[in-house]
Tab-separated table of C-alpha atoms in Angstrom:
chain	number	residue	atom	x	y	z
A	1256	MET	CA	178.630	-103.199	103.521
A	1257	LYS	CA	182.044	-104.725	103.014
A	1258	LYS	CA	182.595	-104.933	106.740
A	1259	SER	CA	179.465	-106.955	107.420
A	1260	ASN	CA	180.169	-109.255	104.506
A	1261	LEU	CA	183.633	-109.849	105.858
A	1262	ILE	CA	182.222	-110.658	109.244
A	1263	ALA	CA	179.736	-113.071	107.744
A	1264	SER	CA	182.370	-114.839	105.700
A	1265	GLN	CA	184.917	-114.848	108.512
A	1266	ASN	CA	182.620	-116.662	110.826
A	1267	ASP	CA	181.366	-118.905	108.075
A	1268	TYR	CA	177.761	-118.575	109.040
A	1269	LEU	CA	175.372	-121.130	107.728
A	1270	LYS	CA	172.320	-119.923	105.908
A	1271	ASN	CA	169.235	-120.578	107.867
A	1272	GLY	CA	166.956	-122.721	105.738
A	1273	SER	CA	163.688	-122.549	107.580
A	1274	LYS	CA	162.591	-122.247	111.162
A	1275	TYR	CA	162.507	-126.005	111.487
A	1276	GLN	CA	166.222	-126.090	110.712
A	1277	ASP	CA	166.963	-123.221	113.051
A	1278	THR	CA	169.414	-123.524	115.913
A	1279	ASN	CA	168.185	-125.116	119.042
A	1280	VAL	CA	169.417	-124.131	122.480
A	1281	ASN	CA	170.292	-127.772	123.164
A	1282	GLU	CA	172.268	-128.162	119.966
A	1283	PRO	CA	176.023	-128.222	120.708
A	1284	PHE	CA	178.392	-125.995	118.743
A	1285	VAL	CA	180.897	-127.865	116.597
A	1286	ASN	CA	184.612	-126.931	116.820
A	1287	CYS	CA	183.992	-124.464	119.621
A	1288	VAL	CA	185.548	-124.006	123.051
A	1289	ILE	CA	184.090	-122.473	126.184
A	1290	ALA	CA	185.223	-118.883	126.658
A	1291	LYS	CA	187.345	-118.120	129.718
A	1292	ASP	CA	184.933	-115.528	131.082
A	1293	THR	CA	181.847	-117.785	130.817
A	1294	PRO	CA	181.518	-118.670	134.562
A	1295	ARG	CA	182.026	-115.009	135.504
A	1296	LYS	CA	179.471	-113.787	132.953
A	1297	LEU	CA	176.809	-116.339	133.964
A	1298	ASP	CA	177.293	-115.706	137.684
A	1299	PHE	CA	176.998	-111.946	137.227
A	1300	LEU	CA	173.853	-112.390	135.127
A	1301	ILE	CA	172.283	-114.420	137.942
A	1302	LEU	CA	173.402	-111.732	140.372
A	1303	VAL	CA	171.523	-109.127	138.300
A	1304	ILE	CA	168.432	-111.344	138.357
A	1305	GLU	CA	168.761	-111.510	142.152
A	1306	THR	CA	169.031	-107.727	142.210
A	1307	LEU	CA	165.893	-107.250	140.163
A	1308	GLN	CA	163.782	-109.719	142.092
A	1309	LEU	CA	163.588	-110.316	145.816
A	1310	ASN	CA	163.850	-113.998	146.738
A	1311	ALA	CA	165.054	-114.674	143.220
A	1312	THR	CA	166.879	-117.829	144.317
A	1313	ASP	CA	163.580	-119.546	145.139
A	1314	SER	CA	162.151	-118.383	141.817
A	1315	LEU	CA	165.230	-119.732	140.050
A	1316	PHE	CA	164.765	-123.151	141.655
A	1317	LEU	CA	161.080	-123.196	140.761
A	1318	LYS	CA	161.828	-122.138	137.215
A	1319	ALA	CA	164.539	-124.800	136.941
A	1320	LYS	CA	161.977	-127.405	137.978
A	1321	ASP	CA	159.387	-126.008	135.566
A	1322	ILE	CA	161.668	-126.169	132.561
A	1323	GLY	CA	162.847	-129.640	133.542
A	1324	LEU	CA	166.446	-128.991	134.508
A	1325	SER	CA	168.411	-131.492	136.582
A	1326	ASP	CA	168.306	-131.507	140.404
A	1327	ASP	CA	171.609	-129.581	140.501
A	1328	PHE	CA	169.643	-126.484	139.620
A	1329	SER	CA	166.988	-126.864	142.270
A	1330	ASN	CA	169.350	-127.809	145.068
A	1331	ARG	CA	170.724	-124.795	146.943
A	1332	ALA	CA	174.145	-126.315	147.713
A	1333	GLN	CA	174.702	-127.733	144.238
A	1334	PHE	CA	173.618	-124.502	142.628
A	1335	TRP	CA	176.012	-122.574	144.860
A	1336	LYS	CA	178.852	-124.912	143.863
A	1337	ILE	CA	178.121	-124.247	140.190
A	1338	ARG	CA	178.192	-120.503	140.818
A	1339	CYS	CA	181.478	-120.787	142.691
A	1340	THR	CA	183.219	-121.510	139.383
A	1341	ASN	CA	183.323	-117.724	139.032
A	1342	PRO	CA	186.952	-116.867	139.933
A	1343	LEU	CA	185.942	-113.482	141.308
A	1344	ARG	CA	183.911	-115.013	144.139
A	1345	ASN	CA	184.983	-115.136	147.755
A	1346	THR	CA	184.712	-118.895	147.724
A	1347	TYR	CA	186.126	-120.000	144.419
A	1348	THR	CA	186.330	-123.654	143.393
A	1349	PHE	CA	188.964	-124.582	140.825
A	1350	LYS	CA	186.443	-126.274	138.553
A	1351	SER	CA	185.157	-125.398	135.130
A	1352	LEU	CA	181.611	-125.524	133.847
A	1353	SER	CA	180.603	-128.378	131.564
A	1354	SER	CA	178.714	-127.746	128.316
A	1355	ASP	CA	175.572	-129.271	129.829
A	1356	GLN	CA	175.768	-126.969	132.842
A	1357	ILE	CA	176.216	-123.969	130.546
A	1358	GLU	CA	173.201	-124.997	128.468
A	1359	SER	CA	171.046	-125.387	131.577
A	1360	LEU	CA	172.187	-122.057	133.008
A	1361	VAL	CA	171.505	-120.324	129.687
A	1362	GLU	CA	168.010	-121.784	129.582
A	1363	LEU	CA	167.401	-120.745	133.177
A	1364	ILE	CA	168.733	-117.208	132.739
A	1365	SER	CA	166.823	-116.774	129.497
A	1366	SER	CA	163.472	-117.768	131.015
A	1367	MET	CA	164.080	-115.643	134.128
A	1368	ALA	CA	164.987	-112.668	131.912
A	1369	ASP	CA	161.756	-113.234	130.025
A	1370	ASN	CA	159.800	-112.877	133.299
A	1371	LEU	CA	161.772	-109.798	134.344
A	1372	TYR	CA	161.729	-108.153	130.920
A	1373	PRO	CA	159.402	-105.237	131.882
A	1374	LEU	CA	161.765	-104.265	134.726
A	1375	ILE	CA	164.887	-104.601	132.586
A	1376	ARG	CA	163.260	-102.558	129.844
A	1377	GLN	CA	162.365	-99.782	132.272
A	1378	LEU	CA	165.988	-99.497	133.368
A	1379	LEU	CA	167.312	-99.432	129.819
A	1380	SER	CA	164.761	-97.003	128.426
A	1381	SER	CA	165.897	-93.445	127.751
A	1382	LYS	CA	162.416	-92.243	126.819
A	1383	GLU	CA	161.092	-92.079	130.358
A	1384	SER	CA	161.454	-89.268	132.890
A	1385	LYS	CA	165.108	-88.643	133.721
A	1386	THR	CA	164.607	-88.236	137.460
A	1387	LEU	CA	162.560	-91.417	137.657
A	1388	ASN	CA	165.174	-93.273	135.641
A	1389	GLN	CA	168.002	-92.004	137.846
A	1390	GLU	CA	166.081	-93.085	140.931
A	1391	ARG	CA	165.584	-96.576	139.494
A	1392	TRP	CA	169.268	-96.797	138.554
A	1393	SER	CA	170.312	-95.658	141.977
A	1394	ILE	CA	168.204	-98.368	143.657
A	1395	PHE	CA	169.413	-100.988	141.200
A	1396	THR	CA	173.128	-100.156	141.465
A	1397	THR	CA	173.018	-99.849	145.264
A	1398	ARG	CA	171.450	-103.287	145.595
A	1399	LEU	CA	173.734	-104.880	143.026
A	1400	LYS	CA	176.828	-103.384	144.648
A	1401	SER	CA	175.773	-104.664	148.054
A	1402	LEU	CA	175.376	-108.161	146.579
A	1403	ILE	CA	178.789	-107.889	144.923
A	1404	ARG	CA	180.341	-106.728	148.217
A	1405	GLU	CA	178.710	-109.678	149.982
A	1406	ARG	CA	179.677	-112.426	147.532
A	1407	MET	CA	182.747	-111.332	145.584
A	1408	ASN	CA	186.367	-111.010	146.595
A	1409	ILE	CA	186.624	-107.263	147.201
A	1410	GLN	CA	190.413	-107.462	147.307
A	1411	ARG	CA	190.410	-108.052	143.564
A	1412	SER	CA	191.045	-104.799	141.713
A	1413	TYR	CA	188.330	-105.644	139.178
A	1414	ILE	CA	185.695	-105.930	141.911
A	1415	ASP	CA	187.035	-102.792	143.541
A	1416	SER	CA	186.612	-100.906	140.272
A	1417	LEU	CA	183.018	-102.141	139.987
A	1418	LEU	CA	182.241	-100.781	143.420
A	1419	THR	CA	183.555	-97.290	142.734
A	1420	GLU	CA	180.997	-94.528	142.380
A	1421	GLY	CA	179.718	-93.725	138.909
A	1422	ASN	CA	180.957	-96.917	137.288
A	1423	SER	CA	177.729	-98.410	135.982
A	1424	GLU	CA	178.832	-99.270	132.444
A	1425	PHE	CA	179.342	-102.934	133.299
A	1426	PHE	CA	175.957	-103.120	135.054
A	1427	ARG	CA	174.298	-101.652	131.962
A	1428	GLU	CA	176.097	-104.220	129.789
A	1429	LEU	CA	174.721	-107.008	131.968
A	1430	LEU	CA	171.191	-105.624	131.674
A	1431	VAL	CA	171.513	-105.363	127.892
A	1432	ILE	CA	172.702	-108.974	127.731
A	1433	LEU	CA	169.700	-110.037	129.801
A	1434	SER	CA	167.282	-108.070	127.623
A	1435	LEU	CA	168.688	-109.654	124.462
A	1436	SER	CA	168.667	-113.139	126.010
A	1437	CYS	CA	164.905	-113.475	126.399
A	1438	GLY	CA	163.068	-116.223	124.589
A	1439	GLU	CA	164.377	-118.976	122.356
A	1440	GLY	CA	166.295	-116.663	120.019
A	1441	GLY	CA	167.800	-114.867	122.983
A	1442	ALA	CA	168.967	-118.106	124.576
A	1443	ASN	CA	170.771	-119.037	121.342
A	1444	ARG	CA	172.421	-115.630	121.282
A	1445	LEU	CA	173.564	-115.875	124.884
A	1446	LYS	CA	174.841	-119.406	124.406
A	1447	ALA	CA	176.788	-118.417	121.289
A	1448	SER	CA	178.432	-115.591	123.228
A	1449	LEU	CA	179.804	-118.041	125.792
A	1450	TYR	CA	181.904	-119.960	123.268
A	1451	TYR	CA	184.756	-119.237	120.894
A	1452	GLN	CA	185.313	-120.801	117.525
A	1453	SER	CA	188.493	-122.830	117.759
B	867	MET	CA	142.653	-118.161	98.561
B	868	ILE	CA	143.211	-117.871	102.323
B	869	ASN	CA	144.772	-114.607	103.381
B	870	LEU	CA	146.281	-114.645	106.835
B	871	SER	CA	147.823	-111.919	108.936
B	872	TYR	CA	149.592	-112.155	112.277
B	873	THR	CA	150.868	-109.393	114.544
B	874	PHE	CA	153.913	-109.674	116.789
B	875	ASP	CA	153.978	-107.004	119.490
B	876	GLN	CA	156.773	-106.200	121.884
B	877	ASP	CA	156.336	-102.927	123.788
B	878	SER	CA	157.632	-100.287	121.356
B	879	SER	CA	157.660	-102.500	118.241
B	880	SER	CA	154.798	-104.091	116.377
B	881	LEU	CA	155.394	-106.260	113.340
B	882	LYS	CA	152.457	-107.342	111.204
B	883	ILE	CA	152.901	-109.913	108.469
B	884	ALA	CA	150.369	-110.991	105.844
B	885	GLY	CA	150.502	-113.955	103.546
B	886	MET	CA	149.058	-117.310	102.677
B	887	PRO	CA	149.854	-120.980	103.246
B	888	ASP	CA	152.217	-122.630	100.801
B	889	VAL	CA	150.104	-125.634	99.918
B	890	SER	CA	152.885	-127.157	97.806
B	891	ASN	CA	155.046	-127.210	100.962
B	892	GLY	CA	152.305	-128.891	102.988
B	893	ASP	CA	151.435	-125.882	105.140
B	894	SER	CA	148.274	-126.072	107.221
B	895	GLU	CA	145.446	-123.552	106.811
B	896	ASP	CA	146.690	-121.305	109.608
B	897	THR	CA	150.347	-121.216	108.539
B	898	ILE	CA	151.902	-118.441	106.511
B	899	GLY	CA	154.278	-119.990	104.000
B	900	ILE	CA	154.283	-117.174	101.439
B	901	LEU	CA	154.791	-113.647	102.700
B	902	SER	CA	152.877	-111.036	100.727
B	903	SER	CA	153.476	-107.926	102.840
B	904	TRP	CA	154.727	-106.714	106.212
B	905	THR	CA	154.520	-103.541	108.253
B	906	LEU	CA	156.661	-102.547	111.188
B	907	LYS	CA	155.657	-99.866	113.627
B	908	ILE	CA	158.289	-98.552	116.009
B	909	ILE	CA	156.895	-95.950	118.406
B	910	GLY	CA	158.104	-92.493	117.468
B	911	SER	CA	159.066	-93.339	113.894
B	912	PRO	CA	157.189	-93.715	110.584
B	913	LEU	CA	155.495	-96.939	109.557
B	914	LEU	CA	157.859	-99.232	107.679
B	915	GLU	CA	156.649	-101.616	105.015
B	916	GLY	CA	158.066	-103.622	102.192
B	917	GLU	CA	158.599	-106.975	100.601
B	918	LYS	CA	160.170	-110.117	101.967
B	919	GLU	CA	163.622	-109.102	100.742
B	920	HIS	CA	163.463	-105.949	102.852
B	921	LEU	CA	162.420	-107.867	105.950
B	922	ASP	CA	165.250	-110.341	105.312
B	923	ASN	CA	167.707	-107.443	105.203
B	924	LEU	CA	166.304	-105.934	108.381
B	925	MET	CA	166.485	-109.281	110.178
B	926	GLN	CA	170.048	-109.964	108.975
B	927	VAL	CA	171.309	-106.709	110.378
B	928	ILE	CA	169.355	-106.448	113.615
B	929	LEU	CA	169.970	-110.048	114.665
B	930	LEU	CA	173.682	-109.926	113.852
B	931	TYR	CA	174.062	-106.594	115.659
B	932	SER	CA	172.275	-107.956	118.739
B	933	ARG	CA	174.357	-111.108	118.628
B	934	ALA	CA	177.551	-109.023	118.534
B	935	TYR	CA	176.241	-106.708	121.256
B	936	VAL	CA	175.804	-109.670	123.624
B	937	SER	CA	179.494	-110.483	123.036
B	938	GLY	CA	180.433	-106.900	123.897
B	939	ILE	CA	181.097	-105.873	120.289
B	940	ARG	CA	179.719	-102.575	119.059
B	941	LYS	CA	180.277	-101.982	115.382
B	942	THR	CA	178.444	-101.139	112.168
B	943	PHE	CA	176.615	-103.844	110.262
B	944	ILE	CA	175.264	-103.439	106.733
B	945	SER	CA	172.850	-105.837	105.051
B	946	ASP	CA	173.744	-107.740	101.870
B	947	ASN	CA	171.865	-105.387	99.530
B	948	ASN	CA	172.931	-102.231	101.383
B	949	ILE	CA	169.303	-101.537	102.302
B	950	VAL	CA	169.678	-101.580	106.071
B	951	THR	CA	172.560	-100.277	108.180
B	952	ILE	CA	172.861	-100.217	111.945
B	953	SER	CA	175.645	-98.526	113.826
B	954	PRO	CA	176.314	-97.546	117.439
B	955	LEU	CA	175.598	-93.914	118.341
B	956	GLY	CA	176.686	-93.107	121.888
B	957	ILE	CA	174.590	-95.305	124.132
B	958	CYS	CA	171.967	-95.538	121.354
B	959	HIS	CA	171.860	-97.196	117.944
B	960	LYS	CA	171.309	-95.607	114.555
B	961	LEU	CA	169.199	-97.602	112.102
B	962	LEU	CA	169.477	-96.342	108.532
B	963	LEU	CA	166.989	-97.630	105.956
B	964	ASN	CA	167.568	-97.001	102.259
B	965	SER	CA	164.513	-97.197	100.046
B	966	THR	CA	164.719	-99.263	96.865
B	967	LYS	CA	162.495	-96.651	95.165
B	968	ASP	CA	164.213	-93.751	93.400
B	969	GLY	CA	163.998	-90.296	94.905
B	970	VAL	CA	163.166	-91.470	98.419
B	971	LYS	CA	165.545	-90.202	101.080
B	972	PRO	CA	167.028	-92.707	103.542
B	973	LEU	CA	165.160	-92.977	106.815
B	974	GLU	CA	167.098	-92.667	110.057
B	975	ILE	CA	165.762	-94.135	113.282
B	976	ILE	CA	167.529	-93.761	116.621
B	977	LEU	CA	166.907	-96.683	118.956
B	978	ASP	CA	167.860	-96.913	122.611
B	979	ASP	CA	168.786	-100.235	124.234
B	980	SER	CA	165.193	-101.000	125.245
B	981	GLU	CA	163.881	-100.350	121.726
B	982	LEU	CA	166.646	-102.440	120.195
B	983	SER	CA	165.752	-105.358	122.442
B	984	ASP	CA	162.033	-104.876	121.633
B	985	LEU	CA	162.766	-105.010	117.925
B	986	THR	CA	165.067	-108.010	118.335
B	987	ARG	CA	162.426	-109.866	120.338
B	988	CYS	CA	159.815	-109.059	117.696
B	989	LEU	CA	162.025	-110.533	114.977
B	990	ASP	CA	162.836	-113.534	117.177
B	991	ARG	CA	159.140	-114.232	117.640
B	992	ILE	CA	158.480	-114.288	113.920
B	993	ARG	CA	161.401	-116.707	113.444
B	994	PHE	CA	160.212	-119.169	116.044
B	995	ASP	CA	156.444	-118.908	115.645
B	996	PRO	CA	155.013	-122.233	114.460
B	997	ARG	CA	152.372	-120.356	112.426
B	998	VAL	CA	155.081	-118.918	110.198
B	999	ASN	CA	156.943	-121.281	107.888
B	1000	ILE	CA	159.085	-118.982	105.809
B	1001	ARG	CA	162.659	-119.496	104.660
B	1002	TRP	CA	164.479	-116.456	106.070
B	1003	ASP	CA	167.738	-115.348	104.518
B	1004	ILE	CA	169.511	-114.863	107.843
B	1005	ASN	CA	172.550	-116.238	109.633
B	1006	GLN	CA	172.585	-118.667	112.514
B	1007	ASP	CA	173.730	-117.496	115.929
B	1008	LYS	CA	177.188	-119.043	116.082
B	1009	PRO	CA	180.166	-118.243	118.299
B	1010	PHE	CA	182.634	-115.698	116.978
B	1011	SER	CA	186.296	-116.567	116.700
B	1012	LYS	CA	188.526	-115.295	119.526
B	1013	LYS	CA	190.586	-113.299	117.035
B	1014	TYR	CA	187.499	-111.530	115.701
B	1015	ILE	CA	186.311	-110.579	119.208
B	1016	LEU	CA	189.762	-109.352	120.246
B	1017	ASN	CA	190.154	-107.315	117.059
B	1018	SER	CA	186.703	-105.780	117.395
B	1019	ILE	CA	187.131	-104.856	121.032
B	1020	SER	CA	190.772	-103.803	120.788
B	1021	ASN	CA	189.967	-101.422	117.902
B	1022	GLN	CA	187.673	-99.490	120.211
B	1023	LYS	CA	190.339	-99.535	122.927
B	1024	LYS	CA	193.058	-98.478	120.504
B	1025	LYS	CA	191.007	-95.448	119.517
B	1026	SER	CA	190.371	-94.452	123.121
B	1027	ASN	CA	194.031	-95.083	124.051
B	1028	PHE	CA	195.154	-92.713	121.303
B	1029	PHE	CA	192.642	-90.127	122.494
B	1030	TYR	CA	193.826	-90.374	126.123
B	1031	ALA	CA	197.480	-90.222	125.037
B	1032	LEU	CA	196.778	-87.029	123.100
B	1033	ILE	CA	195.019	-85.431	126.083
B	1034	ILE	CA	197.874	-86.354	128.445
B	1035	PHE	CA	200.432	-84.984	125.972
B	1036	LEU	CA	198.590	-81.666	125.572
B	1037	PHE	CA	198.050	-81.344	129.321
B	1038	SER	CA	201.681	-82.017	130.247
B	1039	SER	CA	202.889	-79.706	127.463
B	1040	SER	CA	200.692	-76.904	128.723
B	1041	LEU	CA	202.085	-77.431	132.235
B	1042	PHE	CA	205.557	-76.605	130.962
B	1043	LEU	CA	204.301	-73.161	129.966
B	1044	PHE	CA	203.757	-72.337	133.621
B	1045	ILE	CA	207.343	-73.073	134.621
B	1046	PRO	CA	209.113	-69.662	134.893
B	1047	THR	CA	212.327	-69.237	132.971
B	1048	ASN	CA	215.259	-67.525	134.718
B	1049	ASN	CA	215.997	-64.550	132.462
B	1050	LYS	CA	218.284	-62.901	135.045
B	1051	TYR	CA	220.903	-65.537	134.719
B	1052	GLU	CA	224.113	-64.030	133.367
B	1053	LEU	CA	227.035	-65.800	131.916
B	1054	ILE	CA	230.179	-64.533	133.678
B	1055	GLU	CA	233.533	-65.464	132.329
B	1056	ASN	CA	235.842	-66.869	134.945
B	1057	THR	CA	238.913	-64.591	134.862
B	1058	THR	CA	240.712	-65.893	137.915
B	1059	SER	CA	243.650	-68.027	136.950
B	1060	PRO	CA	244.108	-71.354	138.647
B	1061	LYS	CA	246.565	-71.392	141.451
B	1062	SER	CA	248.779	-74.231	142.247
B	1063	LEU	CA	248.781	-75.726	145.722
B	1064	THR	CA	252.449	-74.903	146.256
B	1065	ASP	CA	251.819	-71.089	146.036
């Protein structure tokens, strides 16, 4: 009880008047800075989307067009440049993401996660048959690891640790983030997790 | 009086709310502005029902827990009135609901990640549905401070570090037991007197 109250007061949350005053995904956070791991987190989330869906890149571009994002998100080269802000990539550009780019990526990831929710849910569920679940996890981790091997700098110890057998905690974390990022509320949650209060 | 009810389904969770438009607030005929009752069905657990205050408490806790979970923080959250508590339990989550009626035992529900996200999505839907115009007593999704995140994550690490240190200590101590001690060693007094080089 005390703990949660402390948390609430520490972060100085605002009381939410009504749904019409609720946070909007396009509303910028005041006195907040972009977290250091934001490009890495967003790139890995897109990588999970690519793992869950074949030809996900085309779907991402279509979705970006549908939700009215700028041309940067429907152009293969521009999109790749944005993703290369992840320092763990093979081809890393020394650039940082702007707030607008983060907002667009959050919106894109959130709507893609919404489409893929049944698949994500299946992987996270513990109520289904164990053998079936293990089989699904095995397919998922094998595909994700091959994508990581292909795109990330495998000489980095962090990437090396991700590729070791039996280390699927991080992959599960990514799936949980995706599952909790669906819809408008989910997009707000994801966006809030990419910033720090300064 | 118009009585309205809407159901929000998300796989394992189904939330049904009933109420009426708040005419004084300018609500249209199909908008719920005053909540009269709600029921929540989570597959595998009893039907939950209550008043608006209870739903507020449930929303406060679930949404804050999910928000923290996305930031990699796993810790216990308790609602303002101590009605709802959620805490991590292995890879699952333990939801504890205290009844406001006397003599009713607290209800414990274990949720896995998929059920937690179902419940969160259900509560998100009710928040953002244009047919529902209710003032919820919940917090906005705002970024945490860096200090708070570091403290929350490092606490977990500190605990595990202590645990690993203890295991290593016990293991290395037990290894010493296998080292044989030389009991045959005898202390012999040196009786020979030193001789000078000139002798």
